[in-house]
Amino acid sequence: MALIVISIHRNEEGENIARIIDLGDIRIVSMDIFLEGVDVPENAEVLNVANRYKIYIASEEAPDGKVEFMIYDNGSRKQLINIKYIGRLAGDKALAYLNKVVERLSAGSNI
């Protein structure tokens, strides 16, 4: 049976910034972020929630894995609420990669 290790990374103020689930050779690194004004890619999957809002899931290739984006749409605004790396990078390297993706998106690049 494989050992699963879950760790929480915090910033200087003690706020949770990321969760890392280490499944051995695969890591899932998840960050909750709140970035408004993102465009939903055409290939995104959509989940309608109670006919009130939509959740879009999009992905892109990443080193030794992929990145998934979760976008919340309440009809009047769209907001990127979560970004997740799934792949073989070590936890800290995957977290550094996600931070670069967030910087890219914050500068105005599209998903």
Short mmCIF file of C-alpha atoms in Angstrom, two decimals:
data_model
loop_
_atom_site.label_atom_id
_atom_site.label_comp_id
_atom_site.label_asym_id
_atom_site.label_seq_id
_atom_site.Cartn_x
_atom_site.Cartn_y
_atom_site.Cartn_z
CA MET A 1 0.00 0.00 0.00
CA ALA A 2 1.38 3.41 -1.01
CA LEU A 3 1.92 6.13 1.55
CA ILE A 4 -0.07 9.30 0.91
CA VAL A 5 1.36 12.50 2.34
CA ILE A 6 -0.71 15.67 2.53
CA SER A 7 0.92 18.95 3.47
CA ILE A 8 -0.33 22.50 3.81
CA HIS A 9 1.89 25.42 2.81
CA ARG A 10 1.35 28.77 4.53
CA ASN A 11 2.52 32.31 3.82
CA GLU A 12 4.26 34.61 6.31
CA GLU A 13 0.90 35.59 7.85
CA GLY A 14 0.05 31.93 8.49
CA GLU A 15 -2.64 31.77 5.79
CA ASN A 16 -2.95 28.55 3.80
CA ILE A 17 -1.65 29.10 0.27
CA ALA A 18 -1.45 25.57 -1.11
CA ARG A 19 -2.20 21.93 -0.44
CA ILE A 20 0.15 19.24 -1.68
CA ILE A 21 -0.99 15.65 -1.93
CA ASP A 22 1.94 13.33 -2.60
CA LEU A 23 0.83 9.96 -3.95
CA GLY A 24 4.37 8.68 -4.49
CA ASP A 25 5.17 9.31 -8.13
CA ILE A 26 2.28 11.75 -8.69
CA ARG A 27 1.63 15.03 -6.89
CA ILE A 28 -1.49 17.17 -6.79
CA VAL A 29 -0.76 20.76 -5.79
CA SER A 30 -3.82 22.97 -5.33
CA MET A 31 -3.95 26.73 -4.73
CA ASP A 32 -7.07 28.80 -4.07
CA ILE A 33 -6.74 32.16 -5.77
CA PHE A 34 -9.19 34.92 -6.60
CA LEU A 35 -8.39 36.53 -9.92
CA GLU A 36 -11.21 38.41 -11.65
CA GLY A 37 -11.62 39.16 -15.32
CA VAL A 38 -10.36 35.89 -16.75
CA ASP A 39 -11.56 34.64 -20.11
CA VAL A 40 -13.00 31.15 -20.30
CA PRO A 41 -11.18 29.05 -22.92
CA GLU A 42 -13.34 27.55 -25.65
CA ASN A 43 -12.33 24.01 -24.69
CA ALA A 44 -13.39 24.39 -21.03
CA GLU A 45 -15.86 21.94 -19.55
CA VAL A 46 -18.88 23.57 -17.90
CA LEU A 47 -20.88 22.55 -14.86
CA ASN A 48 -24.19 24.35 -14.32
CA VAL A 49 -24.99 24.62 -10.64
CA ALA A 50 -28.70 24.97 -9.78
CA ASN A 51 -29.21 27.25 -12.81
CA ARG A 52 -27.60 29.99 -10.71
CA TYR A 53 -23.97 29.92 -11.72
CA LYS A 54 -21.42 27.96 -13.74
CA ILE A 55 -18.10 26.39 -12.94
CA TYR A 56 -15.68 26.01 -15.84
CA ILE A 57 -12.75 23.60 -15.80
CA ALA A 58 -9.92 24.16 -18.27
CA SER A 59 -6.47 22.64 -18.50
CA GLU A 60 -3.11 23.15 -20.15
CA GLU A 61 0.07 21.14 -20.44
CA ALA A 62 2.74 21.63 -17.76
CA PRO A 63 6.17 20.09 -17.13
CA ASP A 64 5.64 16.37 -16.44
CA GLY A 65 1.90 16.91 -15.99
CA LYS A 66 -0.92 19.38 -16.46
CA VAL A 67 -2.49 22.41 -14.81
CA GLU A 68 -6.24 22.65 -14.25
CA PHE A 69 -8.10 25.93 -13.78
CA MET A 70 -11.46 26.35 -12.05
CA ILE A 71 -13.41 29.46 -13.07
CA TYR A 72 -16.54 30.65 -11.28
CA ASP A 73 -19.18 32.52 -13.32
CA ASN A 74 -22.20 34.04 -11.59
CA GLY A 75 -23.51 35.69 -14.75
CA SER A 76 -22.11 39.14 -14.03
CA ARG A 77 -18.45 38.29 -13.44
CA LYS A 78 -15.95 35.51 -13.95
CA GLN A 79 -13.30 34.69 -11.39
CA LEU A 80 -10.47 32.16 -11.37
CA ILE A 81 -10.88 30.49 -7.98
CA ASN A 82 -8.51 27.51 -8.07
CA ILE A 83 -5.43 26.35 -9.93
CA LYS A 84 -4.09 22.82 -9.63
CA TYR A 85 -0.97 21.00 -10.84
CA ILE A 86 -1.25 17.25 -11.40
CA GLY A 87 1.94 15.49 -12.34
CA ARG A 88 5.39 14.25 -11.47
CA LEU A 89 7.20 17.43 -10.36
CA ALA A 90 8.31 17.53 -6.71
CA GLY A 91 5.88 19.47 -4.53
CA ASP A 92 8.02 22.60 -4.14
CA LYS A 93 8.83 22.70 -7.87
CA ALA A 94 5.16 22.29 -8.76
CA LEU A 95 4.25 25.09 -6.33
CA ALA A 96 6.89 27.36 -7.90
CA TYR A 97 5.51 26.52 -11.36
CA LEU A 98 1.95 27.37 -10.26
CA ASN A 99 3.15 30.69 -8.85
CA LYS A 100 4.63 31.52 -12.28
CA VAL A 101 1.33 30.61 -13.95
CA VAL A 102 -0.55 32.90 -11.52
CA GLU A 103 1.91 35.73 -12.25
CA ARG A 104 1.37 35.21 -16.00
CA LEU A 105 -2.41 35.33 -15.60
CA SER A 106 -2.24 38.34 -13.27
CA ALA A 107 -0.29 40.18 -15.98
CA GLY A 108 -3.22 39.71 -18.35
CA SER A 109 -2.40 36.51 -20.23
CA ASN A 110 -5.25 34.16 -21.06
CA ILE A 111 -5.64 30.62 -19.86
#
